[in-house]
XYZ file of C-alpha atoms in Angstrom:
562
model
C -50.097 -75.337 6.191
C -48.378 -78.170 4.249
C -45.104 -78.559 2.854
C -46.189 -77.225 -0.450
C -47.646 -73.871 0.812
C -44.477 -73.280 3.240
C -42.367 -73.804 0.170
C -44.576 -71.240 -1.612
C -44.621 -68.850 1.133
C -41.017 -69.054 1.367
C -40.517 -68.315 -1.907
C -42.617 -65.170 -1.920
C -41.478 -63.587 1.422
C -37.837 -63.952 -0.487
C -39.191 -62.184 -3.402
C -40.597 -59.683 -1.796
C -37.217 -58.975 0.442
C -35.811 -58.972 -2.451
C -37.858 -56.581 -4.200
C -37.388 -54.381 -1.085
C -33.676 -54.609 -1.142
C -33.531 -53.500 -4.619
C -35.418 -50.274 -4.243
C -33.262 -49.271 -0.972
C -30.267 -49.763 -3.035
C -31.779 -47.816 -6.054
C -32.763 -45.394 -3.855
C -29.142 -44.701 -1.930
C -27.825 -45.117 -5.558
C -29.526 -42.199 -7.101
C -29.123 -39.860 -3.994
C -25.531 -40.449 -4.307
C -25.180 -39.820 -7.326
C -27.034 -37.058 -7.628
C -25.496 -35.664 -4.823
C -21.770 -35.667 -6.398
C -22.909 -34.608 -9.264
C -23.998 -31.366 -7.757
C -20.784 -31.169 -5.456
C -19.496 -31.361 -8.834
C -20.109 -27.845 -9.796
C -18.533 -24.512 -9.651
C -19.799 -23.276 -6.543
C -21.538 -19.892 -7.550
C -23.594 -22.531 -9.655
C -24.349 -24.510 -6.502
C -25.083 -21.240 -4.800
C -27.450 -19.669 -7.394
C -29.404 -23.457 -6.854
C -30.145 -21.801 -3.643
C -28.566 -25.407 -2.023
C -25.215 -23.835 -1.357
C -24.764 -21.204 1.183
C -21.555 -19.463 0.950
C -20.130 -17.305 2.711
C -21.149 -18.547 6.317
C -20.972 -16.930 9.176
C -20.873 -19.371 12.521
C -21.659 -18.259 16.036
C -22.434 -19.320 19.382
C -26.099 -18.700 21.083
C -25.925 -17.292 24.204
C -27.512 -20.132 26.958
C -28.270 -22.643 24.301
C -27.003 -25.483 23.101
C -28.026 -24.357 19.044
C -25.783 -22.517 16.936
C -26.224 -19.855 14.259
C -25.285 -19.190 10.901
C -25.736 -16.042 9.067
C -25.643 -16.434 5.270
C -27.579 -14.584 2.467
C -30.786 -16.800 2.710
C -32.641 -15.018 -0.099
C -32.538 -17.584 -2.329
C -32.165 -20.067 0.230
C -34.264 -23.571 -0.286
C -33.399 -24.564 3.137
C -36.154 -25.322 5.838
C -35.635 -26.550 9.481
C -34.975 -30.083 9.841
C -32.677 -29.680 6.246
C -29.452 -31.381 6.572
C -26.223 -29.305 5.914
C -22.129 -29.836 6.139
C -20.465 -27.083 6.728
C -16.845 -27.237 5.795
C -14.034 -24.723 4.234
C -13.975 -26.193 0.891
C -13.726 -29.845 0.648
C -16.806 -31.853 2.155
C -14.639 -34.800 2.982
C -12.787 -32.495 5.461
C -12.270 -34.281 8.542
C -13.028 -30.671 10.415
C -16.423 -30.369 8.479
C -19.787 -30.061 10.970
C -22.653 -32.362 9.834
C -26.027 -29.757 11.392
C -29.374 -29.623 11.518
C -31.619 -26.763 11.419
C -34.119 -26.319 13.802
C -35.000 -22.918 13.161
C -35.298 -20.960 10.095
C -35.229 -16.767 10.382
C -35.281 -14.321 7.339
C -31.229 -13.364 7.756
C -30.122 -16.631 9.659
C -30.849 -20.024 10.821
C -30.287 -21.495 13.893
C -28.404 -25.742 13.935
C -27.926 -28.213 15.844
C -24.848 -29.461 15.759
C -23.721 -33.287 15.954
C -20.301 -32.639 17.626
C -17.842 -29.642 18.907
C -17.746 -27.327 16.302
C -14.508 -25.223 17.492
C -12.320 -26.574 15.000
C -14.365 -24.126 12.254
C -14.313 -21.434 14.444
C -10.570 -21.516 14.063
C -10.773 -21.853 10.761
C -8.865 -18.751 8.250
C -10.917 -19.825 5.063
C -14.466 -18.870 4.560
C -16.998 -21.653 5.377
C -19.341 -23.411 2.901
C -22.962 -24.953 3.234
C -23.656 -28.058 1.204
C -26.514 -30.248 1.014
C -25.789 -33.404 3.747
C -26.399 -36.834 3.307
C -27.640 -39.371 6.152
C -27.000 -42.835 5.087
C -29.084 -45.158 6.229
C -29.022 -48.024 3.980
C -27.277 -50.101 6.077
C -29.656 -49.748 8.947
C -32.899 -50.577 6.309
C -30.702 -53.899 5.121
C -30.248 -54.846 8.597
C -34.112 -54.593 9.090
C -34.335 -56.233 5.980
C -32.497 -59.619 6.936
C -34.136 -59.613 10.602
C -37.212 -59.811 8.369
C -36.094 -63.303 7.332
C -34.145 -64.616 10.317
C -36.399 -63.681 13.493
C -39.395 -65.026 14.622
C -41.383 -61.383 14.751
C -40.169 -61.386 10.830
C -40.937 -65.082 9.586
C -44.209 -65.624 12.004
C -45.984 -62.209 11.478
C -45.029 -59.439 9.896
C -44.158 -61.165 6.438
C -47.312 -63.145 6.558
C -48.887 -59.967 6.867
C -47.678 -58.473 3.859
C -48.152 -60.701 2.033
C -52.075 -61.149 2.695
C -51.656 -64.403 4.551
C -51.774 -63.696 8.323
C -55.318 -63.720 9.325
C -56.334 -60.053 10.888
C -59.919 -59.765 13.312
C -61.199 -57.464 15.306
C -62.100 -59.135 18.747
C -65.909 -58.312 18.867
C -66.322 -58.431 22.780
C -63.150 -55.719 23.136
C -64.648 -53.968 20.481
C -67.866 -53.356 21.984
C -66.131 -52.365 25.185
C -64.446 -49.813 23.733
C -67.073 -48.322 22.112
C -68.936 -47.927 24.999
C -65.998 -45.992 26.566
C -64.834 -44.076 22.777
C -69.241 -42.520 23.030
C -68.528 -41.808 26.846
C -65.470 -39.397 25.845
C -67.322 -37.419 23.096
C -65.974 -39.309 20.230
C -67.990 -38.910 17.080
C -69.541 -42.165 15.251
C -66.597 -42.682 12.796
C -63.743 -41.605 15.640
C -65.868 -43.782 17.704
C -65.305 -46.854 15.116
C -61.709 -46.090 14.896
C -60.927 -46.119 18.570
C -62.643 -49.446 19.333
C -61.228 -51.078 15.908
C -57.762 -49.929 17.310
C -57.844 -51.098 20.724
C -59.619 -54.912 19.896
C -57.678 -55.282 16.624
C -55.099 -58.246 16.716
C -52.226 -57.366 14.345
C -52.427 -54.113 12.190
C -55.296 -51.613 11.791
C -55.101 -48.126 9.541
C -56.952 -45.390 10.912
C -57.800 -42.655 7.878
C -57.788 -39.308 8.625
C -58.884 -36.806 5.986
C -58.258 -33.043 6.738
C -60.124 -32.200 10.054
C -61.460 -35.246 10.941
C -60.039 -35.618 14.149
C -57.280 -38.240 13.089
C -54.608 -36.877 16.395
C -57.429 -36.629 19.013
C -58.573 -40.582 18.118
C -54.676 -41.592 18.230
C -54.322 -39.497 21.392
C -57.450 -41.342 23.094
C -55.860 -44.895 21.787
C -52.558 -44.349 23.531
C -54.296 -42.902 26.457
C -56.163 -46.188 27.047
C -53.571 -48.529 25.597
C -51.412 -46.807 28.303
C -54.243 -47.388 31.138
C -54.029 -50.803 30.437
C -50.921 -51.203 30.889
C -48.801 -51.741 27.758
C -46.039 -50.270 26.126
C -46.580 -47.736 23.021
C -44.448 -46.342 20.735
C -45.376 -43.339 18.903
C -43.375 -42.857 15.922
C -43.463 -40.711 12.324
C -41.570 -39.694 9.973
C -40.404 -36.548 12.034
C -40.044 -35.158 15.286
C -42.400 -32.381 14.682
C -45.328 -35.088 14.352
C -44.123 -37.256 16.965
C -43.880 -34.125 19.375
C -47.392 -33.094 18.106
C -48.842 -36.541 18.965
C -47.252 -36.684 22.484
C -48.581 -33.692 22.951
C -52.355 -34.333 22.395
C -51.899 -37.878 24.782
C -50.642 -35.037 27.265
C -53.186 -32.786 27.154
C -56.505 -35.739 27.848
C -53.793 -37.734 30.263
C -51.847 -35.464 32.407
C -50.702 -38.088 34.920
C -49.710 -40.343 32.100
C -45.932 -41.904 31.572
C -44.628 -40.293 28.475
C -41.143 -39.906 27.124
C -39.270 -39.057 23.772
C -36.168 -41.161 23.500
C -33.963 -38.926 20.822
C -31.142 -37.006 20.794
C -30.417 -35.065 23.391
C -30.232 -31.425 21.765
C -33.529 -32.116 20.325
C -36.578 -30.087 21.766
C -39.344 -32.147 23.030
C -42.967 -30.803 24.355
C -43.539 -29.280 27.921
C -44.367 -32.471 30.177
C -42.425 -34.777 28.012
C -39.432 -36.319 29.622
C -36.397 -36.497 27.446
C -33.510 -39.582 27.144
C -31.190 -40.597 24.594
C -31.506 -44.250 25.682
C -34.379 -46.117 26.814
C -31.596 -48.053 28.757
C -31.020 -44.979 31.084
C -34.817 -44.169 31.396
C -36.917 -45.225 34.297
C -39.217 -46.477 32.214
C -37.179 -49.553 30.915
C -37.612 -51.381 34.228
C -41.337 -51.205 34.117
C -43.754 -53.499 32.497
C -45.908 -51.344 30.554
C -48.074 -48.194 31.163
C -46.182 -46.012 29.756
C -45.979 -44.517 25.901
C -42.750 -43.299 24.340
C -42.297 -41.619 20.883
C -39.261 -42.044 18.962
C -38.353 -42.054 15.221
C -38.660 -45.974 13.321
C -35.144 -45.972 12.696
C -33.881 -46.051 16.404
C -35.555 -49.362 15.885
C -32.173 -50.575 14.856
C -30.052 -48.579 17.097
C -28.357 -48.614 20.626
C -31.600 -46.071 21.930
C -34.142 -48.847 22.110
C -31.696 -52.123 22.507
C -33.555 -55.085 23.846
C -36.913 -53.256 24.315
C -40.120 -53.773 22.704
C -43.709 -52.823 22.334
C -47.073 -54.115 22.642
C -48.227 -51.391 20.439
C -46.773 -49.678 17.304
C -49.001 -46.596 16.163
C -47.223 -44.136 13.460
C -48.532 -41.651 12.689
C -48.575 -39.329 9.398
C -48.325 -43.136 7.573
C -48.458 -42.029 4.069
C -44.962 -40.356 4.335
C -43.063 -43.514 5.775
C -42.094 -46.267 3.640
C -41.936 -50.230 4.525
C -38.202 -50.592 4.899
C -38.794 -47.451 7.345
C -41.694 -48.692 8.877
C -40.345 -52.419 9.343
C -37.399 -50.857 11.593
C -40.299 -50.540 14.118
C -42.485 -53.005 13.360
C -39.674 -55.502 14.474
C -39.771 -54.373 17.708
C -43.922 -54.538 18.103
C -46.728 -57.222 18.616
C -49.052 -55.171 16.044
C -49.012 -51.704 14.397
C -51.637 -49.204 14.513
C -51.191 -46.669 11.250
C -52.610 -43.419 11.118
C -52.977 -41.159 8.470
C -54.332 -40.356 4.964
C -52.897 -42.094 1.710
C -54.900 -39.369 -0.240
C -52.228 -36.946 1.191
C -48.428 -36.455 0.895
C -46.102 -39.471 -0.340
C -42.667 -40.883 0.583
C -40.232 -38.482 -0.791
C -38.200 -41.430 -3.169
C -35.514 -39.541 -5.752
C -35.250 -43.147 -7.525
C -38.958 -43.296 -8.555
C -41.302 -40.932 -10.726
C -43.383 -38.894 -7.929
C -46.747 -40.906 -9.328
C -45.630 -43.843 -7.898
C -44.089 -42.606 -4.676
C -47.172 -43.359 -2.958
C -47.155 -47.267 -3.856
C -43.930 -46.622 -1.898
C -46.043 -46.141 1.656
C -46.365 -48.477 3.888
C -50.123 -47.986 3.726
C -50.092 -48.846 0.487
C -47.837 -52.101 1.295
C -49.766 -54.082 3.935
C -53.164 -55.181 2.799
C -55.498 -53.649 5.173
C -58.505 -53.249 3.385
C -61.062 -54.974 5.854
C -58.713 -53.485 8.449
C -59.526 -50.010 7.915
C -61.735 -46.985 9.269
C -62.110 -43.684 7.677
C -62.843 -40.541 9.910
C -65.434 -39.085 7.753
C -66.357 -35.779 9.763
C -64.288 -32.331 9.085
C -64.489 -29.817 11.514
C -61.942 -27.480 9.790
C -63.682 -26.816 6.324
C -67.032 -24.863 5.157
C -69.212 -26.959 3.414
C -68.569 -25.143 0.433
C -64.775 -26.005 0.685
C -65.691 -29.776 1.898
C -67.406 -30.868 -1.499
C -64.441 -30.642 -3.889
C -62.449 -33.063 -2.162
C -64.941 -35.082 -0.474
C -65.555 -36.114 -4.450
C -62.376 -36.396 -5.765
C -60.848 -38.624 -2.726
C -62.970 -39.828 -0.505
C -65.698 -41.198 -2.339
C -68.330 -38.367 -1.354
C -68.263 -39.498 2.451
C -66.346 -36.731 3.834
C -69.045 -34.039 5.347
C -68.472 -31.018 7.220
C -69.290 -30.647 10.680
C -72.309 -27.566 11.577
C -70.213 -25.696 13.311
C -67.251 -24.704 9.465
C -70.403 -23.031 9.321
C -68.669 -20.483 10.836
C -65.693 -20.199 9.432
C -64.846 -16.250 8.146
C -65.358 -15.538 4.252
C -62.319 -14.463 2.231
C -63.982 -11.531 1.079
C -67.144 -9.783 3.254
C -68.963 -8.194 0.560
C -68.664 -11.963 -1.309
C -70.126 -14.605 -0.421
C -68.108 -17.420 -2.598
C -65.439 -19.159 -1.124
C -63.491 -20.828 -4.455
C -61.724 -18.236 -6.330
C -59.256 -18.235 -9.392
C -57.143 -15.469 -10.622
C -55.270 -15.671 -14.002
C -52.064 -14.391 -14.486
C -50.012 -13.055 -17.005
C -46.177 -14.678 -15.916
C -44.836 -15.357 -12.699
C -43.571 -11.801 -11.956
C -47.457 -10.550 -12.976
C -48.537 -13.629 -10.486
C -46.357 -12.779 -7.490
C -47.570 -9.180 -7.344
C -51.050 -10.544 -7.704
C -50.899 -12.136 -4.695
C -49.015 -9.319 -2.466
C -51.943 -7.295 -3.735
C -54.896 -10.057 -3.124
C -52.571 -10.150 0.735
C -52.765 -6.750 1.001
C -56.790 -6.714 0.635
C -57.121 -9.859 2.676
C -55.449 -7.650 5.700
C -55.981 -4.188 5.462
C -59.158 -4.139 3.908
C -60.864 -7.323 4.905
C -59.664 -7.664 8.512
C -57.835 -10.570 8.417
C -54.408 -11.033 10.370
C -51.506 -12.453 8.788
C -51.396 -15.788 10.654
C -55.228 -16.265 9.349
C -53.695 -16.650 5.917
C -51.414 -18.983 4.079
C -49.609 -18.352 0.803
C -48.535 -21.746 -0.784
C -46.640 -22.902 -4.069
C -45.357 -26.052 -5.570
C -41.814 -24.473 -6.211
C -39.974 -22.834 -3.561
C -38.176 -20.375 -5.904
C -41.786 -18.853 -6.496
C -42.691 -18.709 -2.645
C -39.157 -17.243 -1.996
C -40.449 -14.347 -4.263
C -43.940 -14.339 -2.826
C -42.261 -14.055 0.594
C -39.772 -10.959 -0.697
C -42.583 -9.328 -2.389
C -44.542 -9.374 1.087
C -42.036 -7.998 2.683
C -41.329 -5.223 0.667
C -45.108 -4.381 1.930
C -44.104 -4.883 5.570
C -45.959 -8.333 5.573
C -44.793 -11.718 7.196
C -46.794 -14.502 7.031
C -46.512 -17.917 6.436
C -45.472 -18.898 2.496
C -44.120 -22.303 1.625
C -44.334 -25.070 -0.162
C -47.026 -27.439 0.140
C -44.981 -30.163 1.806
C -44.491 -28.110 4.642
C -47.954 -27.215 5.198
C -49.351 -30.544 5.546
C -51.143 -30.931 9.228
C -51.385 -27.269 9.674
C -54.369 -24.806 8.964
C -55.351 -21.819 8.402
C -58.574 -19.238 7.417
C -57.754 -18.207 3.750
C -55.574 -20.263 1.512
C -53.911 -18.384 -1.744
C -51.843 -21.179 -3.724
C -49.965 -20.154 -6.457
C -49.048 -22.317 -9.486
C -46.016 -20.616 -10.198
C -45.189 -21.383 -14.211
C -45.891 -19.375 -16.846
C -44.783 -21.507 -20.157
C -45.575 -24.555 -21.795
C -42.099 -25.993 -21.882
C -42.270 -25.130 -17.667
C -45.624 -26.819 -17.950
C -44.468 -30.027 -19.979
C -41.100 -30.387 -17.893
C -42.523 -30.326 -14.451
C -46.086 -31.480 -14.750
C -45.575 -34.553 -12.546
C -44.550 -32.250 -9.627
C -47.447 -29.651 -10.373
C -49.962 -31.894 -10.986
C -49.479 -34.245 -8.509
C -53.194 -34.878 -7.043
C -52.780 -35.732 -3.526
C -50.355 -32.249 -3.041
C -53.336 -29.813 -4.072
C -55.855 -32.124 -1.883
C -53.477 -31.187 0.642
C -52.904 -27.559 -0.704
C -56.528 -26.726 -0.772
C -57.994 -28.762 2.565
C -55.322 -26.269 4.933
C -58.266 -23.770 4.396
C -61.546 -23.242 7.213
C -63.035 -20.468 5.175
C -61.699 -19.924 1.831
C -59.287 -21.304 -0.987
C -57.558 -18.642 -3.931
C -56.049 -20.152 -6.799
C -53.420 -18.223 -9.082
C -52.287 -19.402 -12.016
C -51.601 -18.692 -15.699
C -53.392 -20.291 -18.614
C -50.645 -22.305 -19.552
C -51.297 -24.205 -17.276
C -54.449 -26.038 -18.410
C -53.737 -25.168 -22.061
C -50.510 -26.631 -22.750
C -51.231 -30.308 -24.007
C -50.770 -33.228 -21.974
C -51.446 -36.654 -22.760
C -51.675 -40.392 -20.824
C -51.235 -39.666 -17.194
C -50.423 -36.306 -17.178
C -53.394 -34.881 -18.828
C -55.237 -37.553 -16.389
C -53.767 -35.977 -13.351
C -54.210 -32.297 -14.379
C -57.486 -33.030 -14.948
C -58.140 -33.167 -10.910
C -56.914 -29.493 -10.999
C -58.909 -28.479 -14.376
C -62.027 -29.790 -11.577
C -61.059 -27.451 -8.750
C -60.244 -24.451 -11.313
C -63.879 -25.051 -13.062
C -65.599 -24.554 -9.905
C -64.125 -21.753 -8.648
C -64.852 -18.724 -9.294
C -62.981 -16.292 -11.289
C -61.630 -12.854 -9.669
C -59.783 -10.201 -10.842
C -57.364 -8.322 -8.542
């Protein structure tokens, strides 16, 4: 490269830090304000916004190291790994507890605290929930700059994002590995994957449509990245996923060196060794063969000081952004992503939910010819398969012979699509306790065979009372925290009932990669409620572009009447 070029590449690696800069700070920006201008409000305003719980009751669990706080949690929008301060009044109290919650119940949830909480116990005034905040701006502008300063930053990683590092796939590793990827059962496409992965030189993205086998491929890669002898990281957005992924390299590598370097009160699988620093683990001292999973921001922390990787792999890609994802990359010779950008974005408050996806980092590096899609399901019937095999993935997602299998919705049917129209959202909650009632008293399904799912979770909330009311628990939540789970029957309910509803959050409803992930939970069957407002009320532009992926779904399903 000649002076020219380096000039020009200089100039556009600035730009683009630049660029990146701007959107963390946007982004911290609008949280914060947002934030105090909730805090600003009487509080039985922030309470009826279901993000204020008030009063709390705080107590010690016998043998643990959680806690547990009893609060009225019907209108609660709290899930577990939710942020909260408790405090007596005033946030900025130095006495307040910063928690995590690890475990939601129907009359409490159980925290995790980040220091002694005793000072509330004492406390004479009743304690307050609010929304928490964990600031991490300055740890993405410190990634930032050691973008431009170090060698990793300069040399590779910036060259790759902007298109100019040249990625291969060494052909005589590749053909090694596919050799051994066909002797361990792995299907053509997973077979692909795994070879790409483990003879790839810099970056490779592994997509992994509902199904296909996307964990068992990433478990096989660590397994033999681990065999010969390097250091892995597995990392994600969230512990749950990094847990998950540990433990599928578990279960095919028993003898294997795994650890999760986190926190200390956080869970971690069975046969997963646990320390808060990779300083005090074992493994530090060794060379390689070993795989640890751990969150992409301890990339700038004390936890993983002076260590690095040979091999990145993050999992559940879509939902991490490059500033996040660059915390790790630092730290690693290449990056493996896994996942599906035809699934759930970055959650960004500072950008219009369209866009959040541009916002991934699989979106960010240019990995076109550095790509393999898993294109076999083995969790959907055929009939369930088509719909989004044609909408996202270009008609090359099949299901496997044995969804074949998989249980109707209704025995004396045999469609597995169905729509049911509603009259307003009180008509459309009792619509689906009744269609939940059928589904398990008269059609023999158990309650964990089902899933009841909403873009709002006001309207699951209700869903969820009016099941119980029938002596019914089963899962019902928003779509966001359904994605990698499954289930036999999905019911998804649209939850508005007026054209101003429509209008005003239309971005959030008809978000297309949320109902591909709504719908693909199912094995055996998908039921759709929703009132006619909601493909009558007129959009235009985008909007009425977007909606028209669910106008697809609705037209070829067919219409019942419970």
């Amino acid at each position: 490269m000649d002076e020219e070029d380096t000039l020009e590449a200089s100039k556009r690696s600035e730009a683009l830090l630049e660029l990146l800069e701007r959107e963390v700070r946007r982004e911290d920006s609008r949280v914060r304000s947002d934030r105090e201008a909730f805090l600003q409000k009487p509080l039985h305003e922030r309470i009826a916004s279901g993000w204020t719980l008030s009063p709390v009751r705080l107590s010690r669990i016998q043998n643990s190291k959680r806690l547990r706080i009893e609060a009225d949690l019907r209108f609660s929008r709290y899930r577990e790994g939710d942020l909260l301060r408790i405090h007596t009044g005033f946030m900025g109290d130095a006495d307040g507890l910063d928690v995590t919650i690890v475990h939601e119940g129907s009359d409490a949830l159980q925290i995790r605290a980040d220091r002694n909480p005793d000072k509330l116990f004492e406390a004479s005034a009743p304690l307050i929930a609010d929304p928490a905040y964990l600031d991490l701006t300055a740890f993405y502008l410190k990634a930032l700059e050691e973008c431009a300063t170090s060698d990793t930053g300069r040399n590779r990683i910036l060259p790759m994002l902007l298109g100019d590092l040249r990625l291969r796939v060494e052909g005589h590793l590749y053909d090694e590995a596919l050799d051994l990827a066909e002797e361990r059962g792995l299907n053509e496409a997973q077979a692909d994957a795994f070879a790409s992965c483990l003879a790839c030189s810099d970056a490779y993205y592994v997509q992994g449509p509902p199904g296909t086998g996307k964990t068992r491929v990433l478990a096989e890669v660590v397994r033999s990245l681990v065999e010969r002898g390097e250091r892995v990281w597995v990392s994600a957005l969230t512990h749950r996923a990094i847990n998950h992924a540990l433990s599928a390299v578990r279960k095919i590598a028993p003898d294997a060196k795994l650890a999760r370097i986190t926190d200390i009160k956080n869970e971690v699988p069975e046969g997963i060794d646990l320390y808060e620093f990779m300083g005090n683990s074992p493994l530090c001292d060794e060379p390689g063969g070993y795989a640890i999973g751990a969150t992409p921001f301890l990339g700038m922390t004390q936890r993983l000081r002076d260590w690095e990787c040979d091999t990145l792999l993050i999992d559940e890609a879509s939902q991490v952004t490059l500033p996040l994802a660059l915390m790790a990359m630092l730290k690693a010779r290449r990056v493996l992503l896994f996942g599906d950008d035809c699934q759930l974005p970055p959650i960004q408050v500072s950008c219009p939910l369209s866009t959040c996806v541009d916002r991934s980092v699989l979106q960010r590096i240019p990995l076109s010819d550095m790509h393999s899609m898993l294109n076999v399901t083995y969790r959907m019937h055929p009939a369930l398969c088509e719909w989004p095999s044609e909408q996202f993935y270009e008609k090359r997602l099949s299901a496997h012979e044995a969804t074949l299998q998989a249980p109707l919705p209704f025995r004396s049917m045999t469609g597995r699509r169905f729509k049911i129209c509603t009259d307003s959202l009180e008509d459309e909650v009792a619509r689906v306790v009744r269609t939940v009632v059928q589904l398990i008293r008269r059609e023999g399904h158990a309650p964990d065979d089902l899933a009841v799912l909403s873009p709002f979770r006001s309207h699951a909330r209700a869903i969820r009372a009016g099941l119980r009311k029938e002596g019914l628990v089963l899962k019902v939540d928003t779509v966001e925290r359904m994605q990698g789970q499954e289930c036999n029957v999905v019911l998804y309910a649209a939850g508005v009932d007026s054209p101003k509803r429509v209008t005003r959050l239309a971005e959030h409803l008809f978000h297309p990669n949320k109902l591909n992930v709504a719908v693909t939970r199912a094995r055996g069957g998908v039921i759709l409620f929703a009132h006619p407002v909601l493909l009558e009320t007129p959009l235009f532009g985008e909007m009425g572009r977007l909606r028209a992926v669910w106008r697809s779904l609705f037209d070829a399903s067919e219409a019942l009447r419970i």
